[in-house]
Amino acid sequence: MNPWKGLKNLPHNMWVLFAATLINRSGTMVLPFFVLYLTQKLHIPEKDAGFVLACYGIGALITAPFVGKLSDKIGSLKVMKFSLILTGALMFVYPLFTNYAVLLGVTLFFSVISEAFRPANLSLIVEVVSPEQRKIAFALNRLAINLGMSIGPVAGGFLTMLDYSIIFYVNGVTCLLAGLFLVFSRWDKLTEKDKQAEPDTERKNFFSFSLFGDSKLLLFVIATTPVMMIFFQHMSTVPLYMVEYLGYTTGLFGVLSAINTVMIIFIEVPLNNAMGGWSDKKALMLGSLLTGIGFGAMAFAHNIPFLAATIIVWTFGEMIFFPSSANYMADIAPKEKRGEYMGFYQMTFSIAFTLGPWAGTQIYALTGPVILWGITFIYSLISVVMFSRMKSRIS
């Protein structure tokens, strides 16, 4: 049995999205090293650096539901092009801002334009593939992300040894190239955006499909947030733990991070093919548990083999959890509101990114990493329990 067979029937447009995402993610260097840039380059205290990350999360939180709605109106592809090109341009001037107050505002703006890409991308994936292809399409999208991430953070780890500013310029170039690729690529005919509701009806029903109007969506966001808060520690407290607490170099951190991306490249698509018959409920529970075990075990990881083992465990959690969570959101989304629902899905990421790195850095600074990793395990159990009790809402 060919573990990659689910890919062969995916449409042309999905492969265009795959290529654009791969180009973009191949230069992803800023976010993986953002907290180290703030603490080591700008000499911002750890607690204050955590608040800068929280501002990024707030910007993403503000953006997600409105971008999803905008994608339903003008088309997801237009939103993606705008986001990539403007983000690339901003990357070139971001290192010029060093004042803390100004940095908070620029980071918020940076987040708004950069994170606009994600819900639009997810919405377009749902549009270009059949319902039966969604889970494998989401896995393919994550394959593109992690193929790129196997290059970007590793190269970024060594570039930071020369100058942290370089990673902004390289990241900016790849954003621009990805945006131009979308502009000049051949696209098969996309679904027309001429079936929206009338303005008055749209205003009247805005909240009927919103976070507060759909119990399935609301419960999913609540259950998902704790485990996503854990996951985002890999962008905040994990580099602090490895570089500042354990004393390893940023280059080694980049190499260890590549374990995550390489595993996803070779394993995630076959794994999701093999788990095609699993319900979303089972997958979400198992993914949450493995994520918590992996991060929790870092309390005992002081050498490279043990650190690598923890990354392997939580990477399996990630590979199981994220395609299933995106698939569940697509399943509950009304056809005419897919962009809006994917916006709320991205909003869950944003809530977690706002709270996770900020809370993690506060706990890390006040109590040290051991307590922090213990808390991550407890949080994973919260998500597992909530998913286990949602029997009537996740099939």
Coordinates of C-alpha atoms in Angstrom, one line a residue:
M1 CA 0.0 0.0 0.0
N2 CA 1.4 3.4 -1.0
P3 CA 1.3 5.7 2.0
W4 CA 1.4 8.8 -0.3
K5 CA -1.4 7.7 -2.6
G6 CA -3.8 10.3 -1.3
L7 CA -1.8 13.1 -3.0
K8 CA -2.1 12.0 -6.6
N9 CA -5.7 13.2 -7.1
L10 CA -5.3 16.6 -5.6
P11 CA -6.2 19.4 -8.1
H12 CA -3.7 21.7 -9.7
N13 CA -4.6 24.7 -7.6
M14 CA -3.7 22.8 -4.4
W15 CA -0.2 22.3 -5.8
V16 CA 0.1 26.0 -6.6
L17 CA -0.7 26.7 -3.0
F18 CA 1.8 24.1 -1.9
A19 CA 4.6 25.7 -4.0
A20 CA 3.8 29.2 -2.7
T21 CA 3.7 28.1 0.9
L22 CA 7.0 26.3 0.4
I23 CA 8.7 29.4 -1.0
N24 CA 7.4 31.5 1.8
R25 CA 8.3 29.1 4.6
S26 CA 11.8 28.5 3.3
G27 CA 12.7 31.9 4.6
T28 CA 10.8 31.6 8.0
M29 CA 13.5 32.8 10.4
V30 CA 12.1 35.7 12.3
L31 CA 9.4 34.1 14.5
P32 CA 11.6 31.1 15.6
F33 CA 14.3 33.5 16.8
F34 CA 12.1 36.4 17.7
V35 CA 12.4 36.1 21.5
L36 CA 16.2 35.6 21.2
Y37 CA 16.3 38.7 19.0
L38 CA 14.5 40.7 21.6
T39 CA 16.5 39.5 24.6
Q40 CA 20.0 39.1 23.0
K41 CA 20.1 41.8 20.3
L42 CA 17.9 44.4 21.8
H43 CA 18.6 43.4 25.5
I44 CA 14.9 43.5 26.4
P45 CA 14.1 41.6 29.7
E46 CA 12.5 38.2 29.3
K47 CA 9.2 39.3 30.8
D48 CA 9.0 42.3 28.5
A49 CA 10.0 40.2 25.5
G50 CA 7.0 38.0 26.3
F51 CA 4.7 41.0 26.1
V52 CA 6.1 41.8 22.6
L53 CA 5.1 38.3 21.5
A54 CA 1.7 38.9 23.1
C55 CA 1.3 42.0 21.0
Y56 CA 2.0 39.8 17.9
G57 CA -0.7 37.4 19.1
I58 CA -3.1 40.3 19.8
G59 CA -2.7 41.5 16.2
A60 CA -3.3 38.0 14.9
L61 CA -6.4 37.7 17.2
I62 CA -7.8 40.9 15.9
T63 CA -7.1 40.0 12.3
A64 CA -8.3 36.5 11.9
P65 CA -12.1 36.7 12.0
F66 CA -12.2 39.9 9.9
V67 CA -9.8 38.5 7.3
G68 CA -11.9 35.3 7.1
K69 CA -15.0 37.4 6.4
L70 CA -13.0 39.5 3.9
S71 CA -11.9 36.3 2.1
D72 CA -15.6 35.4 1.7
K73 CA -16.3 38.7 0.1
I74 CA -13.3 39.5 -2.2
G75 CA -11.6 36.0 -2.5
S76 CA -9.0 34.3 -0.5
L77 CA -6.4 34.5 -3.2
K78 CA -6.4 38.4 -3.2
V79 CA -6.0 38.5 0.5
M80 CA -3.0 36.1 0.4
K81 CA -1.2 38.1 -2.3
F82 CA -1.7 41.3 -0.4
S83 CA -0.5 39.8 2.9
L84 CA 2.7 38.3 1.5
I85 CA 3.9 41.3 -0.5
L86 CA 3.2 43.8 2.3
T87 CA 4.8 41.6 4.9
G88 CA 7.9 41.2 2.8
A89 CA 8.2 45.0 2.5
L90 CA 7.8 45.5 6.2
M91 CA 10.5 42.9 7.1
F92 CA 13.1 45.2 5.5
V93 CA 12.4 48.1 7.9
Y94 CA 11.5 46.2 11.1
P95 CA 15.1 46.0 12.4
L96 CA 15.2 49.9 12.3
F97 CA 12.7 50.0 15.3
T98 CA 14.4 49.5 18.6
N99 CA 12.4 51.8 21.0
Y100 CA 10.3 49.4 23.1
A101 CA 7.0 51.4 22.8
V102 CA 7.4 51.8 19.1
L103 CA 8.4 48.2 18.8
L104 CA 5.1 47.1 20.4
G105 CA 3.1 49.1 17.8
V106 CA 5.1 47.9 14.8
T107 CA 4.9 44.3 16.0
L108 CA 1.1 44.7 16.2
F109 CA 0.9 46.0 12.7
F110 CA 3.4 43.3 11.5
S111 CA 1.1 40.7 12.9
V112 CA -2.0 42.1 11.4
I113 CA -0.7 42.0 7.8
S114 CA 1.4 38.8 8.2
E115 CA -1.3 36.7 9.9
A116 CA -3.9 37.7 7.3
F117 CA -2.3 35.0 5.1
R118 CA -3.3 32.0 7.3
P119 CA -7.1 32.1 7.4
A120 CA -7.2 33.0 3.7
N121 CA -4.9 30.1 2.9
L122 CA -7.0 27.6 4.9
S123 CA -10.2 28.9 3.3
L124 CA -8.8 28.5 -0.2
I125 CA -7.7 25.0 0.5
V126 CA -11.3 24.1 1.5
E127 CA -12.5 25.7 -1.7
V128 CA -10.2 23.9 -4.1
V129 CA -10.4 20.3 -2.8
S130 CA -13.3 18.0 -2.2
P131 CA -14.5 17.2 1.3
E132 CA -12.9 13.7 1.1
Q133 CA -9.5 15.3 0.2
R134 CA -9.5 17.9 3.0
K135 CA -7.5 16.1 5.7
I136 CA -4.8 15.0 3.2
A137 CA -4.8 18.5 1.7
F138 CA -4.3 20.1 5.1
A139 CA -1.5 17.6 5.7
L140 CA 0.1 18.5 2.4
N141 CA -0.1 22.2 3.3
R142 CA 1.7 21.4 6.5
L143 CA 4.2 19.4 4.5
A144 CA 5.0 22.6 2.5
I145 CA 5.2 24.6 5.7
N146 CA 7.6 22.2 7.3
L147 CA 9.7 21.6 4.2
G148 CA 10.4 25.3 4.3
M149 CA 10.8 25.2 8.0
S150 CA 13.5 22.6 7.6
I151 CA 15.5 25.2 5.8
G152 CA 14.6 28.6 7.3
P153 CA 15.2 28.1 11.0
V154 CA 18.3 26.0 10.5
A155 CA 19.8 28.7 8.3
G156 CA 18.5 31.4 10.6
G157 CA 20.3 29.8 13.5
F158 CA 23.6 30.3 11.9
L159 CA 22.8 33.7 10.4
T160 CA 22.0 35.0 13.9
M161 CA 25.6 34.3 14.8
L162 CA 26.5 37.0 12.3
D163 CA 23.7 39.5 12.8
Y164 CA 20.1 39.1 13.9
S165 CA 19.0 41.7 11.3
I166 CA 19.9 39.4 8.4
I167 CA 17.1 37.0 9.2
F168 CA 14.6 39.8 8.7
Y169 CA 15.9 40.6 5.2
V170 CA 16.0 36.9 4.1
N171 CA 12.5 36.3 5.5
G172 CA 11.3 39.5 3.6
V173 CA 12.7 38.3 0.3
T174 CA 10.9 34.9 0.5
C175 CA 7.6 36.6 1.4
L176 CA 7.9 38.8 -1.7
L177 CA 8.8 35.9 -3.9
A178 CA 5.9 33.8 -2.7
G179 CA 3.5 36.8 -3.3
L180 CA 4.8 37.2 -6.8
F181 CA 4.5 33.5 -7.5
L182 CA 0.8 33.7 -6.6
V183 CA 0.4 36.7 -8.9
F184 CA 2.0 35.1 -12.0
S185 CA 0.9 31.4 -11.5
R186 CA -1.7 29.8 -13.7
W187 CA -4.9 29.0 -11.8
D188 CA -7.8 26.8 -12.7
K189 CA -11.1 28.5 -12.3
L190 CA -11.9 29.4 -8.7
T191 CA -15.3 29.5 -7.2
E192 CA -16.9 32.9 -7.9
K193 CA -17.5 35.2 -5.0
D194 CA -20.9 36.4 -6.2
K195 CA -23.2 34.5 -3.9
Q196 CA -22.9 36.6 -0.7
A197 CA -26.0 37.7 1.2
E198 CA -27.4 41.1 0.8
P199 CA -25.8 43.8 3.0
D200 CA -28.7 44.0 5.4
T201 CA -28.9 40.3 5.8
E202 CA -25.2 40.1 6.2
R203 CA -25.3 42.6 9.1
K204 CA -28.3 40.9 10.7
N205 CA -26.7 37.5 10.6
F206 CA -23.1 38.4 11.4
F207 CA -23.2 36.9 14.8
S208 CA -25.5 34.0 14.0
F209 CA -22.5 32.1 12.6
S210 CA -19.9 33.7 14.9
L211 CA -18.1 32.4 17.9
F212 CA -21.0 33.3 20.1
G213 CA -23.7 31.9 17.9
D214 CA -22.4 28.4 17.1
S215 CA -21.9 26.1 20.2
K216 CA -19.7 23.7 18.2
L217 CA -17.3 26.4 17.3
L218 CA -17.3 27.9 20.8
L219 CA -16.6 24.6 22.5
F220 CA -13.9 23.7 19.9
V221 CA -12.1 27.0 20.5
I222 CA -12.2 26.5 24.3
A223 CA -11.0 22.9 24.1
T224 CA -8.2 23.7 21.6
T225 CA -6.7 26.7 23.3
P226 CA -4.8 25.0 26.1
V227 CA -3.0 22.5 23.9
M228 CA -2.2 25.3 21.4
M229 CA -0.8 27.4 24.2
I230 CA 1.6 24.5 24.9
F231 CA 2.6 24.2 21.3
F232 CA 3.7 27.8 21.0
Q233 CA 6.3 27.4 23.8
H234 CA 8.6 26.1 21.0
M235 CA 8.8 29.7 19.8
S236 CA 9.3 31.3 23.2
T237 CA 10.4 29.4 26.2
V238 CA 12.0 26.4 24.4
P239 CA 14.7 28.6 22.8
L240 CA 15.2 30.3 26.1
Y241 CA 15.5 27.0 27.9
M242 CA 18.0 25.5 25.4
V243 CA 20.1 28.6 24.8
E244 CA 20.1 30.5 28.0
Y245 CA 19.3 27.8 30.6
L246 CA 21.2 24.8 29.2
G247 CA 23.8 26.9 27.4
Y248 CA 23.6 25.5 23.9
T249 CA 24.1 27.7 20.8
T250 CA 21.4 29.2 18.6
G251 CA 22.9 27.0 15.8
L252 CA 22.3 23.9 17.8
F253 CA 18.8 25.0 18.6
G254 CA 18.1 25.5 14.9
V255 CA 19.4 21.9 14.2
L256 CA 17.2 20.4 17.0
S257 CA 14.2 22.3 15.7
A258 CA 14.8 20.7 12.3
I259 CA 13.9 17.3 13.9
N260 CA 10.3 18.6 14.1
T261 CA 10.2 19.7 10.5
V262 CA 12.0 16.6 9.0
M263 CA 9.6 14.3 10.8
I264 CA 6.6 16.2 9.4
I265 CA 8.1 16.1 5.9
F266 CA 8.4 12.3 5.9
I267 CA 5.8 11.1 8.3
E268 CA 2.8 13.4 8.5
V269 CA 1.1 12.7 5.1
P270 CA 1.5 8.9 5.4
L271 CA 0.4 9.1 9.1
N272 CA -2.8 10.9 8.2
N273 CA -3.4 8.5 5.3
A274 CA -3.1 5.6 7.8
M275 CA -5.4 7.4 10.3
G276 CA -8.0 8.3 7.6
G277 CA -10.6 6.2 9.4
W278 CA -10.1 7.8 12.8
S279 CA -12.7 10.2 14.1
D280 CA -11.6 13.7 14.8
K281 CA -12.4 13.2 18.4
K282 CA -9.9 10.4 18.9
A283 CA -7.2 12.2 16.9
L284 CA -7.6 15.4 18.9
M285 CA -7.4 13.6 22.2
L286 CA -4.2 11.6 21.2
G287 CA -2.6 14.6 19.6
S288 CA -3.2 16.7 22.7
L289 CA -1.8 14.0 25.0
L290 CA 1.4 13.5 23.1
T291 CA 2.0 17.2 22.9
G292 CA 1.7 17.5 26.7
I293 CA 4.0 14.5 27.3
G294 CA 6.6 15.8 24.9
F295 CA 6.8 19.3 26.4
G296 CA 6.3 18.0 30.0
A297 CA 9.3 15.7 29.6
M298 CA 11.5 18.7 28.9
A299 CA 11.7 19.1 32.7
F300 CA 14.1 16.2 32.7
A301 CA 15.9 16.8 29.4
H302 CA 19.3 18.3 29.9
N303 CA 21.3 16.6 27.2
I304 CA 20.9 16.5 23.4
P305 CA 19.5 12.9 23.0
F306 CA 16.8 13.6 25.7
L307 CA 15.9 16.9 24.1
A308 CA 15.6 15.3 20.7
A309 CA 13.4 12.6 22.2
T310 CA 11.0 15.2 23.7
I311 CA 10.8 16.9 20.3
I312 CA 9.9 13.6 18.6
V313 CA 7.1 13.0 21.0
W314 CA 5.4 16.4 20.7
T315 CA 5.9 16.4 17.0
F316 CA 3.8 13.2 16.7
G317 CA 1.2 15.1 18.7
E318 CA 1.4 18.0 16.3
M319 CA 1.1 15.8 13.2
I320 CA -2.0 14.1 14.5
F321 CA -3.7 17.2 16.1
F322 CA -3.4 19.9 13.5
P323 CA -4.8 18.2 10.3
S324 CA -7.7 16.8 12.4
S325 CA -8.5 20.2 14.0
A326 CA -8.5 22.0 10.6
N327 CA -10.7 19.2 9.1
Y328 CA -13.2 19.5 12.0
M329 CA -13.5 23.2 11.5
A330 CA -14.1 22.7 7.8
D331 CA -16.8 20.1 8.5
I332 CA -18.8 22.4 10.7
A333 CA -18.4 25.5 8.5
P334 CA -21.4 26.5 6.3
K335 CA -20.3 26.7 2.7
E336 CA -20.9 30.4 2.4
K337 CA -19.1 31.1 5.6
R338 CA -15.9 29.0 5.2
G339 CA -13.6 32.0 5.2
E340 CA -15.2 33.3 8.4
Y341 CA -15.0 29.9 10.1
M342 CA -11.4 29.5 9.1
G343 CA -10.8 33.0 10.4
F344 CA -12.1 31.8 13.8
Y345 CA -9.9 28.7 13.5
Q346 CA -7.0 31.0 13.0
M347 CA -8.3 33.1 15.9
T348 CA -7.8 30.1 18.1
F349 CA -4.1 30.1 17.1
S350 CA -4.0 33.8 17.9
I351 CA -5.5 33.4 21.3
A352 CA -2.9 30.7 22.1
F353 CA -0.1 32.7 20.6
T354 CA -1.2 35.8 22.7
L355 CA -1.5 33.9 26.0
G356 CA 1.0 31.0 25.5
P357 CA 4.4 32.8 25.0
W358 CA 3.4 35.6 27.4
A359 CA 2.4 33.2 30.2
G360 CA 5.3 30.9 29.5
T361 CA 7.9 33.6 29.7
Q362 CA 6.3 34.9 33.0
I363 CA 6.4 31.4 34.6
Y364 CA 9.9 30.8 33.2
A365 CA 11.2 34.0 34.7
L366 CA 9.5 33.6 38.1
T367 CA 9.8 29.9 38.8
G368 CA 12.2 28.5 36.2
P369 CA 11.7 25.9 33.5
V370 CA 10.9 22.8 35.6
I371 CA 7.6 24.2 36.9
L372 CA 6.8 25.5 33.4
W373 CA 7.1 22.1 31.8
G374 CA 5.0 20.5 34.5
I375 CA 2.3 23.1 33.8
T376 CA 2.3 22.3 30.1
F377 CA 1.5 18.7 30.8
I378 CA -1.4 19.6 33.0
Y379 CA -2.7 21.9 30.3
S380 CA -2.6 19.1 27.8
L381 CA -4.8 17.0 30.1
I382 CA -7.3 19.8 30.2
S383 CA -7.7 19.7 26.4
V384 CA -7.8 15.9 26.5
V385 CA -10.7 15.9 29.0
M386 CA -12.6 18.5 27.1
F387 CA -12.3 16.7 23.8
S388 CA -13.4 13.4 25.5
R389 CA -16.6 15.1 26.8
M390 CA -17.6 16.5 23.5
K391 CA -19.2 13.2 22.4
S392 CA -22.1 14.8 20.7
R393 CA -20.1 17.4 18.9
I394 CA -17.1 15.6 17.4
S395 CA -17.9 12.5 15.4

